[in-house]
Short mmCIF file of C-alpha atoms in Angstrom, two decimals:
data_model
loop_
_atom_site.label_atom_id
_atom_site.label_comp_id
_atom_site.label_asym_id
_atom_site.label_seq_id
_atom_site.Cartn_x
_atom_site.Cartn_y
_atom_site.Cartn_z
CA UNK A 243 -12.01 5.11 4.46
CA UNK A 244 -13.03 8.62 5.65
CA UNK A 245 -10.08 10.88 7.16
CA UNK A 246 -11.82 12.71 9.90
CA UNK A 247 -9.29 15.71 10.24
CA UNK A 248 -10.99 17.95 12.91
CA UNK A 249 -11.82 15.61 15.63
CA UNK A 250 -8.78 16.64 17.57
CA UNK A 251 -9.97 20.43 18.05
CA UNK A 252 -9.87 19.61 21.31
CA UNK A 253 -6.27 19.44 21.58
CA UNK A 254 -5.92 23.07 20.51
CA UNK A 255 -7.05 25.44 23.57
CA UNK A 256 -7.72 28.83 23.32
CA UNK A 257 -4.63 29.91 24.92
CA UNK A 258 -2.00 28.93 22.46
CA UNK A 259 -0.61 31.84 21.08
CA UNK A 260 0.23 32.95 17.27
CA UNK A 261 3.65 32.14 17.65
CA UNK A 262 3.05 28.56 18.48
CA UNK A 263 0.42 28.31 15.52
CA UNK A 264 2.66 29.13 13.19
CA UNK A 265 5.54 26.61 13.62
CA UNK A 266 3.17 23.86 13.35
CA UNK A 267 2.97 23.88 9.57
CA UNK A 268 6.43 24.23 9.56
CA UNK A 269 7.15 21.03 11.97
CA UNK A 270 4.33 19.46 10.02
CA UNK A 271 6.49 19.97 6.39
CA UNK A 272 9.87 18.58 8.45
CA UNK A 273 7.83 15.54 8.73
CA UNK A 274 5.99 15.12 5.20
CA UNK A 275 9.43 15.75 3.64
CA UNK A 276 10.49 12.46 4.24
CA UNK A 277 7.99 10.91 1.62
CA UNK A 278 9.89 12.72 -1.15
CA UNK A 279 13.29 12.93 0.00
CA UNK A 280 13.12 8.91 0.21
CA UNK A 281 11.31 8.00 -2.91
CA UNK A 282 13.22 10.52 -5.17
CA UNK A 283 16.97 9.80 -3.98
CA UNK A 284 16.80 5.93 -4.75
CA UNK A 285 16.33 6.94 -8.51
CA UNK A 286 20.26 7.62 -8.37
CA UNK A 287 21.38 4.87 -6.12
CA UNK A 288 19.33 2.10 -8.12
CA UNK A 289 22.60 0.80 -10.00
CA UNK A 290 24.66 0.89 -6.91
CA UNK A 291 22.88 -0.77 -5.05
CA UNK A 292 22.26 -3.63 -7.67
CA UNK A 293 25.77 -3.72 -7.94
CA UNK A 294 26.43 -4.42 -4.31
CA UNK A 295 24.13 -7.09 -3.83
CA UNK A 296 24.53 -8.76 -7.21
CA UNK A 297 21.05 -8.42 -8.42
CA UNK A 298 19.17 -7.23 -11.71
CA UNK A 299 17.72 -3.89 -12.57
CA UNK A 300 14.52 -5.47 -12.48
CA UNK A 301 15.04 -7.14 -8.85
CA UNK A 302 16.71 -4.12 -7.35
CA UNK A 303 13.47 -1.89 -8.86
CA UNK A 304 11.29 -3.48 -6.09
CA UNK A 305 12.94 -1.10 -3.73
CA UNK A 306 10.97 1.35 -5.36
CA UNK A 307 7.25 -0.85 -5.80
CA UNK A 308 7.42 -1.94 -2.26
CA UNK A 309 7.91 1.38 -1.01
CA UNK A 310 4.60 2.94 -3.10
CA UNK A 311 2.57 -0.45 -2.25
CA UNK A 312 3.40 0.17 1.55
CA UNK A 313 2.72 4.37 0.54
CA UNK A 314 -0.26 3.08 -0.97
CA UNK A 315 -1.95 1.30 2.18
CA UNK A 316 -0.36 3.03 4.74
CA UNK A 317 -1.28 6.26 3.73
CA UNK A 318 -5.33 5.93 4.13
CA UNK A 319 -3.64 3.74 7.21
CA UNK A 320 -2.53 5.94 9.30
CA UNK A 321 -5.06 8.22 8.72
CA UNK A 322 -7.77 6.17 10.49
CA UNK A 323 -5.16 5.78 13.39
CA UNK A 324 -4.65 8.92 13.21
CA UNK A 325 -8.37 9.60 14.21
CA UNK A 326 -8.26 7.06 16.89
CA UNK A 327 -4.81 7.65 18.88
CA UNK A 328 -4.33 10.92 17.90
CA UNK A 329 -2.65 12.94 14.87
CA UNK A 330 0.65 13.72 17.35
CA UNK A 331 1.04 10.32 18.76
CA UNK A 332 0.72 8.71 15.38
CA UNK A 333 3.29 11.28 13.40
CA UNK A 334 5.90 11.04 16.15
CA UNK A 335 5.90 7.33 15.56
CA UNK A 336 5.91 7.40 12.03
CA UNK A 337 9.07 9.65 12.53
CA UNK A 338 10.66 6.84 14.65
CA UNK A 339 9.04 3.80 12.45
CA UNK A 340 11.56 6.31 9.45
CA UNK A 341 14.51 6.45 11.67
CA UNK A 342 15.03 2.88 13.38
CA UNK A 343 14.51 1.64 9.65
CA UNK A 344 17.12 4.43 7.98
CA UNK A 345 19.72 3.60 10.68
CA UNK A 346 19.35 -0.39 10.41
CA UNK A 347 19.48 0.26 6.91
CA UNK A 348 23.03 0.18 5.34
CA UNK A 349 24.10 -2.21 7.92
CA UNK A 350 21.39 -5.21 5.94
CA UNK A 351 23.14 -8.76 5.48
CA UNK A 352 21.16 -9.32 2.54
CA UNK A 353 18.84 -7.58 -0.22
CA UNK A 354 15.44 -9.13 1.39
CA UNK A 355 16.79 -7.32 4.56
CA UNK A 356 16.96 -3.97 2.95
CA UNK A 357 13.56 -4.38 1.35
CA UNK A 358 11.85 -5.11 4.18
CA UNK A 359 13.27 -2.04 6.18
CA UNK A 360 12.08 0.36 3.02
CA UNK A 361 8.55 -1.21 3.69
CA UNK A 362 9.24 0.10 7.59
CA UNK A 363 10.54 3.23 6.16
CA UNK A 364 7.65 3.78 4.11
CA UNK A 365 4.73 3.28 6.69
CA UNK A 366 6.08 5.58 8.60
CA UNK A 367 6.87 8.13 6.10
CA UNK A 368 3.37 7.60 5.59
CA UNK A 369 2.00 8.88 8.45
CA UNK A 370 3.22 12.96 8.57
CA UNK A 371 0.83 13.69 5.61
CA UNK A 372 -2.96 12.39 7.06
CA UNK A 373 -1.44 13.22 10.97
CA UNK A 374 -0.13 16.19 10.21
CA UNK A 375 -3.35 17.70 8.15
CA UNK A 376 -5.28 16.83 10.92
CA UNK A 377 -3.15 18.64 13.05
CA UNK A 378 -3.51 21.67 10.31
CA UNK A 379 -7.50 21.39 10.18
CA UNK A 380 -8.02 21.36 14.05
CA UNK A 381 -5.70 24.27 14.16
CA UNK A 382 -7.81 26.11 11.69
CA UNK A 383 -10.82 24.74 13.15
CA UNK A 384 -9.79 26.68 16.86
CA UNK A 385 -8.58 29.96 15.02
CA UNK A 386 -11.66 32.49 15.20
CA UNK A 387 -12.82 35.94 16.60
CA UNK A 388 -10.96 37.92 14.16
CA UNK A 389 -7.74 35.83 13.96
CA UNK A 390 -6.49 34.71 10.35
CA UNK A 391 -7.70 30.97 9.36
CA UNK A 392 -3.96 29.55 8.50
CA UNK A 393 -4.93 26.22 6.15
CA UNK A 394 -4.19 28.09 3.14
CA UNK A 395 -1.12 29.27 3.86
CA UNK A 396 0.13 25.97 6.62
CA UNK A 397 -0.78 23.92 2.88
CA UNK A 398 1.13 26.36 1.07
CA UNK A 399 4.25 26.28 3.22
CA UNK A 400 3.82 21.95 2.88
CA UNK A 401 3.38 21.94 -0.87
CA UNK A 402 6.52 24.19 -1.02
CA UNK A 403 8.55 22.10 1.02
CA UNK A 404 7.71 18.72 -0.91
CA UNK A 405 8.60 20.68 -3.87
CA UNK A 406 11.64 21.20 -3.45
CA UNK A 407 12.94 18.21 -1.23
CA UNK A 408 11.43 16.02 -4.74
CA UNK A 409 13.29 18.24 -7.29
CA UNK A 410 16.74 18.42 -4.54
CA UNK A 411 16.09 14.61 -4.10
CA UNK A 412 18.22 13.29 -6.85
CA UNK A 413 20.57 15.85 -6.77
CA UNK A 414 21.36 15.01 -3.16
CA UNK A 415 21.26 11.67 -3.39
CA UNK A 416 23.72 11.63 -5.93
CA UNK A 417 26.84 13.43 -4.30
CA UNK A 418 25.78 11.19 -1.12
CA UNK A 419 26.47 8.13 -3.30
CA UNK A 420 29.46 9.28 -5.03
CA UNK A 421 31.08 10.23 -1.46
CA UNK A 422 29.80 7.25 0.60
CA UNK A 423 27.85 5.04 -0.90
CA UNK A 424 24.22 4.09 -1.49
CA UNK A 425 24.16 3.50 2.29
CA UNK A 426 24.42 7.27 2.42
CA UNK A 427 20.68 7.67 1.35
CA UNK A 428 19.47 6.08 4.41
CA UNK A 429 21.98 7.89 7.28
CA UNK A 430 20.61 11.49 6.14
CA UNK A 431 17.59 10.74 7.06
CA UNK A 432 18.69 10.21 10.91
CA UNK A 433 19.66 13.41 11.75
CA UNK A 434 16.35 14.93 9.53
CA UNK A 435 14.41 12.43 11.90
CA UNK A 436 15.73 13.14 15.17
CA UNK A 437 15.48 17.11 14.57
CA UNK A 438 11.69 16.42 13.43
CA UNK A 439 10.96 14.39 16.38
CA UNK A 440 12.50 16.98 18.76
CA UNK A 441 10.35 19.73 17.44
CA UNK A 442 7.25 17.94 17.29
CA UNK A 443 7.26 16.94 20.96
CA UNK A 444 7.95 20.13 22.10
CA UNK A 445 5.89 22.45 19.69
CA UNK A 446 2.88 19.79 18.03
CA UNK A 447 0.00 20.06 20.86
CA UNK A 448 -0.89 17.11 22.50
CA UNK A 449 -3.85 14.95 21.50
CA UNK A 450 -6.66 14.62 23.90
CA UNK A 451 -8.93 11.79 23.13
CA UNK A 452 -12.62 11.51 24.44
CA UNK A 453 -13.77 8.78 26.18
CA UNK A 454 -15.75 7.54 23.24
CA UNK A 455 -11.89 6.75 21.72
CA UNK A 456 -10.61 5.98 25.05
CA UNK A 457 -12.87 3.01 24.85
CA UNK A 458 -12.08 1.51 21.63
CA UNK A 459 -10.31 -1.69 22.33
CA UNK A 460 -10.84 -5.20 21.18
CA UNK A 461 -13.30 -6.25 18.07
CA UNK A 462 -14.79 -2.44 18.76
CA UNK A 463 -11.41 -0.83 17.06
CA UNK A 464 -10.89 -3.97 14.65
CA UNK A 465 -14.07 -2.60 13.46
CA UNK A 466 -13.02 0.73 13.28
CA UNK A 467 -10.45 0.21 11.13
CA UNK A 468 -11.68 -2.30 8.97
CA UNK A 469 -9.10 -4.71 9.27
CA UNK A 470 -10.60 -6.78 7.00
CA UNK A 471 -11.31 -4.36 4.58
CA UNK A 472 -7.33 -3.65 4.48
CA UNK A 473 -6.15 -6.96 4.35
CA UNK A 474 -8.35 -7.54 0.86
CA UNK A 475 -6.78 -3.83 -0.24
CA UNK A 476 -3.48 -5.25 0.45
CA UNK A 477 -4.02 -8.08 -1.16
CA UNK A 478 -5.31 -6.61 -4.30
CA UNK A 479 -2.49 -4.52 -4.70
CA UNK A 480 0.24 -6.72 -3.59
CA UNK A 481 -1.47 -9.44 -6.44
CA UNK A 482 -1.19 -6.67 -8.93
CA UNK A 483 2.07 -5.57 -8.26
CA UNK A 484 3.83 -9.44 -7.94
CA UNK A 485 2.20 -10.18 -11.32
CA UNK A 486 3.35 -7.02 -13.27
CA UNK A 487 7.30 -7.30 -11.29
CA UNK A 488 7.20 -11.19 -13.04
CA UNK A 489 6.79 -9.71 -16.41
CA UNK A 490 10.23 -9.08 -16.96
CA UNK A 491 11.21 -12.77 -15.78
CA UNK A 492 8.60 -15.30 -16.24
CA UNK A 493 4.45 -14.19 -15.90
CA UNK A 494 2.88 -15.31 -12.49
CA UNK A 495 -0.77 -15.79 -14.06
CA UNK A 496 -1.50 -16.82 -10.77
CA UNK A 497 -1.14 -13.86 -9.38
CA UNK A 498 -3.17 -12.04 -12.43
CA UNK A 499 -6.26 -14.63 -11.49
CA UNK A 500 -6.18 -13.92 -7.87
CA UNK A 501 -6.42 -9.94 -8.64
CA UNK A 502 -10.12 -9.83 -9.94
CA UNK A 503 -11.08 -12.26 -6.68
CA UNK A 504 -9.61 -10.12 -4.10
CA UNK A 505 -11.32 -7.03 -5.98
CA UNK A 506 -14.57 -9.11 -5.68
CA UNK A 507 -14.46 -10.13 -1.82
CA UNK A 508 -13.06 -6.08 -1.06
CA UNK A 509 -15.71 -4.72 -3.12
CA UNK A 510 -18.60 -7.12 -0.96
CA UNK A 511 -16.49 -5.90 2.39
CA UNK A 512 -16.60 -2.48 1.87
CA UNK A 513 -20.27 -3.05 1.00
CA UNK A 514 -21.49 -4.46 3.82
CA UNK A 515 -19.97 -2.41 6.61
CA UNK A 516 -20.84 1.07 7.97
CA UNK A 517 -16.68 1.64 8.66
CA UNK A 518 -14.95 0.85 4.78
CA UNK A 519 -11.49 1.18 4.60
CA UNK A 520 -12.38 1.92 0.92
CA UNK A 521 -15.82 3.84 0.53
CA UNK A 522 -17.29 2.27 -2.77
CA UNK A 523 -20.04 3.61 -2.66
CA UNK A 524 -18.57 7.00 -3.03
CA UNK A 525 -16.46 5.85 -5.30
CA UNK A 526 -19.92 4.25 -7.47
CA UNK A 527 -21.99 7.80 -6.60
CA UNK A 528 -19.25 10.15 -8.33
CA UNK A 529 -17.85 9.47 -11.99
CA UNK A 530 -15.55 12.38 -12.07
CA UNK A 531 -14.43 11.60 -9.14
CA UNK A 532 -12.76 8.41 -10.11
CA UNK A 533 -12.47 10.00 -13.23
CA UNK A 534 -9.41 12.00 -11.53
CA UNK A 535 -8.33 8.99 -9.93
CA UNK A 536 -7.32 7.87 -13.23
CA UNK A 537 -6.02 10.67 -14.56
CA UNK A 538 -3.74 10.93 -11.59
CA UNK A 539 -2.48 7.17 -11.57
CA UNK A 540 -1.75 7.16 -15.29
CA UNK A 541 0.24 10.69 -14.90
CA UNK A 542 2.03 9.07 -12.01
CA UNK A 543 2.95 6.22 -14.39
CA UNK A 544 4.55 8.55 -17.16
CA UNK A 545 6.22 10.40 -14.32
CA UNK A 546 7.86 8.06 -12.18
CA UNK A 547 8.69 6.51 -15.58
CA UNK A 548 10.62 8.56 -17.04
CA UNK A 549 11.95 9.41 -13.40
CA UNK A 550 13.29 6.49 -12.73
CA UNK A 551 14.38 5.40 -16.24
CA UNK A 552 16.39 8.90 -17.45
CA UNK A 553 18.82 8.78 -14.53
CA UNK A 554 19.90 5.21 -14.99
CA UNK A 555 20.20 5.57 -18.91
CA UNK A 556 22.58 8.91 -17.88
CA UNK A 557 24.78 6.88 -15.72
CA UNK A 558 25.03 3.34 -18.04
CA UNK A 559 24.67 4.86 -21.46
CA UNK A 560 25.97 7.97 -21.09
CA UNK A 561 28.52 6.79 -18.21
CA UNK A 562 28.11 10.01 -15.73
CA UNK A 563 28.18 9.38 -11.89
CA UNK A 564 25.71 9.34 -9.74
CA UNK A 565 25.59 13.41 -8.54
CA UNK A 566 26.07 14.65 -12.13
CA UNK A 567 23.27 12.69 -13.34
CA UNK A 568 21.11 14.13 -10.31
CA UNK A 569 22.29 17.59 -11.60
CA UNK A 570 20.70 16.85 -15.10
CA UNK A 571 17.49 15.61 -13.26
CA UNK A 572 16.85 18.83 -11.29
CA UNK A 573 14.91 20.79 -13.99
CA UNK A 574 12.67 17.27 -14.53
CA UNK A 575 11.49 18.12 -10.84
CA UNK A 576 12.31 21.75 -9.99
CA UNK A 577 10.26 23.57 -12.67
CA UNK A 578 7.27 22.10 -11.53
CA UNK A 579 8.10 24.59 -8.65
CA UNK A 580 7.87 27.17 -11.12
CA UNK A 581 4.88 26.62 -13.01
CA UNK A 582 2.54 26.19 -10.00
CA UNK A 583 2.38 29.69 -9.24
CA UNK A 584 1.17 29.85 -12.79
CA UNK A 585 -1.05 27.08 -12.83
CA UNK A 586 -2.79 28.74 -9.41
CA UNK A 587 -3.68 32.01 -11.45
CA UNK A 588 -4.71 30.12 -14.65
CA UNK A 589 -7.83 27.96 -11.82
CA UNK A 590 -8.93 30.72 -10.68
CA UNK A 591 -9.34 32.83 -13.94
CA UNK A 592 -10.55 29.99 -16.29
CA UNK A 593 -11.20 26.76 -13.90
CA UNK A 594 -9.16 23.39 -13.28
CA UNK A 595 -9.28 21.89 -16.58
CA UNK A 596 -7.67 24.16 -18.54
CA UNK A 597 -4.86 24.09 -16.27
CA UNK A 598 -4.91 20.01 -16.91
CA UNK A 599 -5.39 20.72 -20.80
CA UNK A 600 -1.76 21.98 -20.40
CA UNK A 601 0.06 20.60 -18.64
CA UNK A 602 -0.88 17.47 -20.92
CA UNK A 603 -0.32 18.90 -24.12
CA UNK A 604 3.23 19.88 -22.66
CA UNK A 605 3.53 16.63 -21.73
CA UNK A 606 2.60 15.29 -24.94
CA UNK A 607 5.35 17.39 -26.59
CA UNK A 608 7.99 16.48 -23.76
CA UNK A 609 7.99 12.48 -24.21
CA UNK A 610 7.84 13.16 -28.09
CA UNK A 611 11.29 14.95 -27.23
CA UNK A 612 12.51 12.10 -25.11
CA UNK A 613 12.35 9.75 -28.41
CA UNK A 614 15.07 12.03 -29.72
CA UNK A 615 17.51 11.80 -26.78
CA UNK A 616 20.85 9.63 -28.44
CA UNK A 617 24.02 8.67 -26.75
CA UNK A 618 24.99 11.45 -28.21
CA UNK A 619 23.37 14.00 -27.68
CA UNK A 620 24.28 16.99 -26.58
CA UNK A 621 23.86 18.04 -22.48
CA UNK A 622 22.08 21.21 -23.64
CA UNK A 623 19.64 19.06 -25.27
CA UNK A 624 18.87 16.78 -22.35
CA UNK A 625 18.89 19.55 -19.70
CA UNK A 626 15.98 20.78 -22.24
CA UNK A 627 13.91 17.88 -22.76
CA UNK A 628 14.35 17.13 -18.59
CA UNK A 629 12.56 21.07 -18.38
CA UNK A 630 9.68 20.50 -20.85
CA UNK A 631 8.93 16.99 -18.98
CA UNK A 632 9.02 18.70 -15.71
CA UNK A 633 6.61 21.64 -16.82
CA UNK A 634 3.35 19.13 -16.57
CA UNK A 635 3.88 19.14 -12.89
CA UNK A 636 2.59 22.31 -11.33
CA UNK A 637 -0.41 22.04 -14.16
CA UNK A 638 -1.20 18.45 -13.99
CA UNK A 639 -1.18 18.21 -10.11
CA UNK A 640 -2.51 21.36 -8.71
CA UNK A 641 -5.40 21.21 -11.84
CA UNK A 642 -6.19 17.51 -10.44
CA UNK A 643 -6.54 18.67 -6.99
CA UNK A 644 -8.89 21.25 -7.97
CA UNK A 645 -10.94 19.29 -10.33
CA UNK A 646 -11.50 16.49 -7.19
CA UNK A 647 -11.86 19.65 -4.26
CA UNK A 648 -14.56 20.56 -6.77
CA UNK A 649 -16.08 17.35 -7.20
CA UNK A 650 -16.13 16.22 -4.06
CA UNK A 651 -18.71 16.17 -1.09
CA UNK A 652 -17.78 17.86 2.22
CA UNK A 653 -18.12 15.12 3.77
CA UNK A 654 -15.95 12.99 1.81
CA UNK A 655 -13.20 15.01 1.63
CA UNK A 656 -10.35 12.97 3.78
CA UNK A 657 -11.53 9.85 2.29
CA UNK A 658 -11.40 11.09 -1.50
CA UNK A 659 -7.91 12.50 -0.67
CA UNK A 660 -6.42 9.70 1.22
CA UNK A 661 -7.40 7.66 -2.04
CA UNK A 662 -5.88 10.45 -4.62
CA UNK A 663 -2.65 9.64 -2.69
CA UNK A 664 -3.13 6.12 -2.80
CA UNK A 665 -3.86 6.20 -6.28
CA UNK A 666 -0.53 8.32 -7.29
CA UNK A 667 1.39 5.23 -5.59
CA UNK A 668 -0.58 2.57 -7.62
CA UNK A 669 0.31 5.16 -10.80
CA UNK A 670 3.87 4.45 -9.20
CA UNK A 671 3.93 0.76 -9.16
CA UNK A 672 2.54 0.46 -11.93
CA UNK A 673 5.40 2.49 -13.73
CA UNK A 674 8.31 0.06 -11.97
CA UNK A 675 7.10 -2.82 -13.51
CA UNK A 676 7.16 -1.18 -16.85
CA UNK A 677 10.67 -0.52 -15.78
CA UNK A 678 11.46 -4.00 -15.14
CA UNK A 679 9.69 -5.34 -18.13
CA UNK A 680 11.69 -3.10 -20.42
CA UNK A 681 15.07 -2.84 -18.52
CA UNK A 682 15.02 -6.59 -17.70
CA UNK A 683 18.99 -6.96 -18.83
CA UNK A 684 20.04 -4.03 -19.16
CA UNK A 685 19.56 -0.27 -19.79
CA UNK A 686 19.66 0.47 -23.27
CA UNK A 687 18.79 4.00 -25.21
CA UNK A 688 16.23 1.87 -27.22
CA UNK A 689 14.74 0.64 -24.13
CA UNK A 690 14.46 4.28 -22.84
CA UNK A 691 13.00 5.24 -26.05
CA UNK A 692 10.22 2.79 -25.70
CA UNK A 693 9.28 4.15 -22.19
CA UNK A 694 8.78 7.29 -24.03
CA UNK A 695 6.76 5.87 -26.51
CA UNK A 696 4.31 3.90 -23.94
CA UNK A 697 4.08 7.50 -21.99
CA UNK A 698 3.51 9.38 -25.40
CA UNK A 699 0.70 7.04 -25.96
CA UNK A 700 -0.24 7.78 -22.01
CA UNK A 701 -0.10 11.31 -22.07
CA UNK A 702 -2.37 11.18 -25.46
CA UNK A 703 -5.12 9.66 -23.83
CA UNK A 704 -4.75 11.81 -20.50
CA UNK A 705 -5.21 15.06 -22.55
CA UNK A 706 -8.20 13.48 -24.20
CA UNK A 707 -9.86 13.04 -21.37
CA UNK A 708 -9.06 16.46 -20.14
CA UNK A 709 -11.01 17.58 -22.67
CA UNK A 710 -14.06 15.85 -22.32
CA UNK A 711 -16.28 18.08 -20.10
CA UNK A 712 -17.84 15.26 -18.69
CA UNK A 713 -14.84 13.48 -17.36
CA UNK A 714 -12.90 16.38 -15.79
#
């Protein structure tokens, strides 16, 4: 699928002043917040929430593969609607999709319940990051005779913000569970929502569609989106992820079988029609291009493994609630804040890949350390090996982005990034199964330290492809 982001210059006139230009990224980073907020505060609520409904580590763990599966499609998603109804339209109902599904939340009968609102929540998460660049691009796109372009900064201001809200994620959600609950983790998102969705009506500029768009109804929009095309994607990701989630219990080979024919029949689709959801032939045309895809999924599976797996060792082997074990988390996620500044000066003297040669070899070296961590050992030690982890970030993610802005066609620029997100939720799903496979009972230290072992092994091969010139 191609993300075309400045189709809605239109909606910009002349006449808006500076002033109103400049909340928009602002508004715009309100609204993409919500992806990280949510999918880094369940890390911390994970046992609690097993707990209340009775479930295993490895059940309650879907909370977190349904919510990058639905990240994975609805990102690209809402995109494409994004281009047809409008960027503003589309993020002010992803804001509501967030909020009707936070406040129904904590008030679920059952665990299916609760999943199937964190699929609602997620979708609309989903839809401030595609909306809301398009929003930035036409913005940029009006900005001329002598004004200052503002995507650098507006991108700036939204990397910031998701930052932080990841690295404050756990440490939030843990004093909201130890003071109310896990149902707490839902509720603050109500009053972030409604504040967002205030803003954006009054400040984001209204869409104005042309009549080509006004007319796209019936098989004309099926078309456009490529329904078909993202029913087969769903499929071959919800296959993938079913299969891996029955690891821990008993294999699905089923599920394994029907992965490879999905591929197949999505592959043919997106072949064979002048609107893919999923542009293979870009995909075919550009080897370091997928080459990043990769690198990015298998980062995402060391990170959100050892994400998701050191808090929950902290609070059942090491017995410390919730919001202290968020407080040991925040240098995992914060210092990536720290090194991107870094990482930024280290592109533009010497290029993306050496930036991606370190952060790996730090990374290397970090889930090395993690095979050390004991029961007991000291806090000193862990607050340590949760920094050196948590350097990799700026590196690895700003040195990715490069390497595929580099490598990528103008033209295919919204479609190659809609797919880098997609492919840091696969990198996602990917790492809860591992959690369920190796937490199936229980959380043990030797279970964490074989996490740490499969992402040694991981980060190995990511830093020897970082050094092949031909990959990166």
């Amino acid at each position: 699928m191609r993300i075309t982001l400045c189709t809605h210059k239109e909606a910009f006139v002349i006449a808006t002043t500076t002033r109103n230009i400049q909340r928009i990224p602002w508004i715009v980073a309100l609204g993409i917040l919500l992806n990280p907020l949510n999918s880094s505060m369940i890390a911390v609520a994970l046992l609690r929430i097993g707990s209340g409904f009775e479930i295993s580590i490895s059940t309650v763990t879907w909370l977190i593969s349904t919510y990058f599966l639905a990240a994975a499609i609805g990102q690209p998603l809402m995109g494409r609607l994004a281009d047809l109804f409008g960027p503003r339209r589309i993020f002010v109902i992803g804001l509501a999709l967030v909020g009707i599904s936070s406040l129904l939340s904590p008030w679920v009968p059952s665990f299916g319940w609760l999943l199937a609102l964190r699929v609602v929540q997620a979708l609309g998460a989903s839809a401030a990051y595609p909306a809301g660049l398009s929003i930035i691009r036409s913005m940029d796109q009006t900005l001329n005779d002598g004004q200052v372009k503002a995507s650098a900064s507006a991108l700036g201001i939204i990397s910031i913000c998701s930052n932080v809200t990841a690295a404050l994620g756990p440490v939030l959600g843990g004093f909201l569970v130890a003071m109310a609950g896990w149902q707490a983790i839902f509720w603050v998102n109500v009053p972030i929502v409604l504040m967002a969705l205030i803003i954006a009506l009054k400040w984001l500029p209204a869409d104005q569609l042309n009549s080509s768009e006004d007319n796209r109804k019936g098989k004309g929009m099926l078309h456009l989106i490529d329904l078909p095309g993202i029913v087969l994607f769903s499929g071959l990701l919800t296959s993938l992820m079913f299969f891996l989630l029955s690891l821990s219990d008993s294999p699905q080979w089923g599920w394994l079988i029907a992965v490879p024919i999905v591929g197949a029949l999505l592959i043919y689709r997106e072949l064979h029609t002048d609107k893919p959801f999923i542009n293979v032939r870009m995909l075919a045309s550009n080897r370091r291009m997928v080459s990043v895809f990769a690198q990015f999924a298998c980062l995402n599976i060391v990170f959100y493994s050892l994400f998701f797996s050191l808090p929950m060792w902290l609070e059942q082997v090491r017995g410390y609630e919730p919001q202290y074990s968020g407080l040991l988390m925040l240098p995992f996620a914060g210092i990536g804040i720290l090194t991107t500044p870094l990482a930024v000066r280290i592109i533009k003297k010497s290029g993306h890949r050496q930036s991606i040669v370190i952060g790996n070899i730090v990374l290397v070296l970090g889930t090395l350390l993690l095979l050390l961590l004991e029961p007991g050992s000291p806090v000193a030690f862990i607050l340590i090996v949760a920094a050196v982890i948590g350097i990799p970030n700026g590196f690895n993610n700003m040195g990715l982005q490069t390497a595929l802005y580099s490598n990528t066609k103008p033209e295919h620029t919204g479609a190659a990034f809609g797919l880098f997100q997609t492919f840091r939720s696969l990198g996602s799903i990917l790492s809860t199964s591992l959690l369920g496979l190796v937490f199936s009972g229980t959380v043990t230290t030797a279970g964490l330290h074989t996490i740490a072992l499969i992402a040694a092994v991981i980060s190995v091969a990511l830093l020897a492809v970082s050094l092949s010139r031909r990959l990166t």
